[in-house]
GROMACS .gro file of C-alpha atoms in nm:
model
  169
    1UNK     CA    1  16.960  14.399   9.087
    2UNK     CA    2  16.761  14.189   8.838
    3UNK     CA    3  16.512  13.945   8.981
    4UNK     CA    4  16.436  13.631   8.800
    5UNK     CA    5  16.083  13.495   8.818
    6UNK     CA    6  16.047  13.162   9.025
    7UNK     CA    7  15.829  12.906   8.864
    8UNK     CA    8  15.518  12.829   9.054
    9UNK     CA    9  15.476  12.468   9.171
   10UNK     CA   10  15.134  12.328   9.127
   11UNK     CA   11  14.988  12.002   9.161
   12UNK     CA   12  15.010  11.748   8.886
   13UNK     CA   13  14.670  11.704   8.701
   14UNK     CA   14  14.542  11.364   8.697
   15UNK     CA   15  14.348  11.348   8.368
   16UNK     CA   16  14.098  11.067   8.324
   17UNK     CA   17  14.204  10.820   8.065
   18UNK     CA   18  13.931  10.657   7.856
   19UNK     CA   19  13.870  10.292   7.914
   20UNK     CA   20  13.920  10.217   7.544
   21UNK     CA   21  14.276  10.361   7.564
   22UNK     CA   22  14.349  10.159   7.891
   23UNK     CA   23  14.241   9.842   7.712
   24UNK     CA   24  14.440   9.910   7.400
   25UNK     CA   25  14.748   9.983   7.601
   26UNK     CA   26  14.702   9.668   7.811
   27UNK     CA   27  14.669   9.446   7.504
   28UNK     CA   28  14.975   9.611   7.352
   29UNK     CA   29  15.160   9.542   7.668
   30UNK     CA   30  15.056   9.181   7.673
   31UNK     CA   31  15.164   9.142   7.301
   32UNK     CA   32  15.503   9.292   7.353
   33UNK     CA   33  15.555   9.075   7.667
   34UNK     CA   34  15.444   8.752   7.493
   35UNK     CA   35  15.670   8.823   7.210
   36UNK     CA   36  15.959   8.880   7.430
   37UNK     CA   37  15.881   8.586   7.654
   38UNK     CA   38  15.899   8.378   7.320
   39UNK     CA   39  16.209   8.535   7.221
   40UNK     CA   40  16.388   8.470   7.556
   41UNK     CA   41  16.272   8.104   7.536
   42UNK     CA   42  16.502   8.062   7.249
   43UNK     CA   43  16.798   8.111   7.492
   44UNK     CA   44  16.685   7.802   7.681
   45UNK     CA   45  16.960   7.529   7.614
   46UNK     CA   46  16.847   7.298   7.320
   47UNK     CA   47  16.552   7.521   7.226
   48UNK     CA   48  16.685   7.610   6.890
   49UNK     CA   49  16.797   7.261   6.822
   50UNK     CA   50  16.434   7.133   6.906
   51UNK     CA   51  16.297   7.377   6.660
   52UNK     CA   52  16.557   7.265   6.395
   53UNK     CA   53  16.447   6.910   6.467
   54UNK     CA   54  16.072   7.007   6.382
   55UNK     CA   55  15.940   7.039   6.735
   56UNK     CA   56  15.808   7.308   6.973
   57UNK     CA   57  15.758   7.207   7.328
   58UNK     CA   58  15.621   6.854   7.267
   59UNK     CA   59  15.461   6.935   6.932
   60UNK     CA   60  15.553   6.863   6.582
   61UNK     CA   61  15.580   7.187   6.383
   62UNK     CA   62  15.307   7.170   6.143
   63UNK     CA   63  15.099   7.430   5.954
   64UNK     CA   64  14.827   7.375   6.182
   65UNK     CA   65  15.047   7.451   6.491
   66UNK     CA   66  15.185   7.762   6.336
   67UNK     CA   67  14.826   7.882   6.241
   68UNK     CA   68  14.731   7.835   6.608
   69UNK     CA   69  15.025   8.057   6.703
   70UNK     CA   70  14.937   8.318   6.447
   71UNK     CA   71  14.574   8.321   6.576
   72UNK     CA   72  14.684   8.375   6.942
   73UNK     CA   73  14.903   8.675   6.857
   74UNK     CA   74  14.660   8.793   6.591
   75UNK     CA   75  14.368   8.793   6.831
   76UNK     CA   76  14.580   9.018   7.072
   77UNK     CA   77  14.675   9.249   6.776
   78UNK     CA   78  14.302   9.278   6.679
   79UNK     CA   79  14.217   9.355   7.040
   80UNK     CA   80  14.433   9.670   7.035
   81UNK     CA   81  14.229   9.780   6.737
   82UNK     CA   82  13.883   9.663   6.861
   83UNK     CA   83  13.950   9.829   7.202
   84UNK     CA   84  13.964  10.152   7.039
   85UNK     CA   85  13.699  10.119   6.776
   86UNK     CA   86  13.412   9.895   6.891
   87UNK     CA   87  13.092  10.046   7.048
   88UNK     CA   88  13.102  10.055   7.415
   89UNK     CA   89  12.875   9.748   7.506
   90UNK     CA   90  13.035   9.522   7.243
   91UNK     CA   91  13.388   9.644   7.326
   92UNK     CA   92  13.305   9.558   7.691
   93UNK     CA   93  13.177   9.219   7.616
   94UNK     CA   94  13.456   9.119   7.365
   95UNK     CA   95  13.734   9.227   7.620
   96UNK     CA   96  13.569   9.034   7.891
   97UNK     CA   97  13.543   8.710   7.681
   98UNK     CA   98  13.875   8.719   7.508
   99UNK     CA   99  14.072   8.811   7.826
  100UNK     CA  100  13.893   8.528   8.008
  101UNK     CA  101  13.979   8.293   7.737
  102UNK     CA  102  14.357   8.409   7.723
  103UNK     CA  103  14.427   8.318   8.084
  104UNK     CA  104  14.409   7.935   8.030
  105UNK     CA  105  14.607   7.986   7.703
  106UNK     CA  106  14.885   8.167   7.885
  107UNK     CA  107  14.894   7.899   8.165
  108UNK     CA  108  14.923   7.633   7.917
  109UNK     CA  109  15.284   7.752   7.838
  110UNK     CA  110  15.415   7.593   8.148
  111UNK     CA  111  15.274   7.249   8.079
  112UNK     CA  112  15.559   6.988   8.056
  113UNK     CA  113  15.819   7.229   8.181
  114UNK     CA  114  16.070   7.116   8.457
  115UNK     CA  115  16.091   7.274   8.792
  116UNK     CA  116  16.430   7.406   8.690
  117UNK     CA  117  16.236   7.668   8.475
  118UNK     CA  118  15.961   7.736   8.734
  119UNK     CA  119  16.081   8.086   8.796
  120UNK     CA  120  16.091   8.188   8.420
  121UNK     CA  121  15.759   8.033   8.342
  122UNK     CA  122  15.600   8.141   8.683
  123UNK     CA  123  15.717   8.489   8.643
  124UNK     CA  124  15.623   8.536   8.282
  125UNK     CA  125  15.283   8.378   8.322
  126UNK     CA  126  15.218   8.567   8.634
  127UNK     CA  127  15.280   8.901   8.452
  128UNK     CA  128  15.068   8.786   8.161
  129UNK     CA  129  14.784   8.697   8.392
  130UNK     CA  130  14.817   9.033   8.581
  131UNK     CA  131  14.780   9.218   8.245
  132UNK     CA  132  14.472   9.015   8.161
  133UNK     CA  133  14.329   9.067   8.511
  134UNK     CA  134  14.370   9.435   8.454
  135UNK     CA  135  14.186   9.409   8.122
  136UNK     CA  136  13.908   9.205   8.293
  137UNK     CA  137  13.866   9.465   8.577
  138UNK     CA  138  13.888   9.758   8.339
  139UNK     CA  139  13.617   9.611   8.121
  140UNK     CA  140  13.406   9.475   8.411
  141UNK     CA  141  13.412   9.824   8.598
  142UNK     CA  142  13.352  10.026   8.281
  143UNK     CA  143  13.172  10.339   8.400
  144UNK     CA  144  12.815  10.388   8.289
  145UNK     CA  145  12.696  10.715   8.181
  146UNK     CA  146  12.388  10.883   8.312
  147UNK     CA  147  12.100  10.959   8.063
  148UNK     CA  148  12.170  11.291   7.900
  149UNK     CA  149  11.847  11.448   8.064
  150UNK     CA  150  12.009  11.428   8.403
  151UNK     CA  151  12.372  11.522   8.288
  152UNK     CA  152  12.450  11.889   8.360
  153UNK     CA  153  12.519  12.091   8.044
  154UNK     CA  154  12.870  12.206   8.024
  155UNK     CA  155  13.034  12.464   7.786
  156UNK     CA  156  13.216  12.312   7.483
  157UNK     CA  157  13.551  12.449   7.600
  158UNK     CA  158  13.514  12.504   7.985
  159UNK     CA  159  13.738  12.722   8.194
  160UNK     CA  160  13.884  12.473   8.430
  161UNK     CA  161  13.829  12.692   8.736
  162UNK     CA  162  13.470  12.750   8.649
  163UNK     CA  163  13.396  12.382   8.608
  164UNK     CA  164  13.566  12.312   8.941
  165UNK     CA  165  13.370  12.575   9.115
  166UNK     CA  166  13.049  12.449   8.952
  167UNK     CA  167  13.133  12.087   9.062
  168UNK     CA  168  13.196  12.186   9.422
  169UNK     CA  169  12.874  12.385   9.445
   0.00000   0.00000   0.00000
């Protein structure tokens, strides 16, 4: 009789994700969501006719308006890159400032809309604000590192069990 080896069940490892990666992922999520909300808005009766008539919401479609739209999306796109590349202190400050400024921008999307569309705008703005709150919280609570003199020295490629034993000691 031949025995097959049963796989050993172990706990999943919860690896620490760098704050920069969390921020870049959140800005990416926000961008995708904003783009989809804008796309779904086109299904609103009369939206395409209004655009063909030269208006978006209550604003005339002008180079200035479209430049503002590009800036709003462009800043989100840049925040993905900047979140991964800026030095820590500048990165934290930039994320705090930009995310804080984006909250009123997102809320502005509901201005002038009827109560009939409250669920669409309420849910979409709510999700956008939740993503921005995550960005604010992640940047605000960015862990500080101890001075190198007080940090324990670790081997360059530590054995996980040895590191765990050292941490528990």
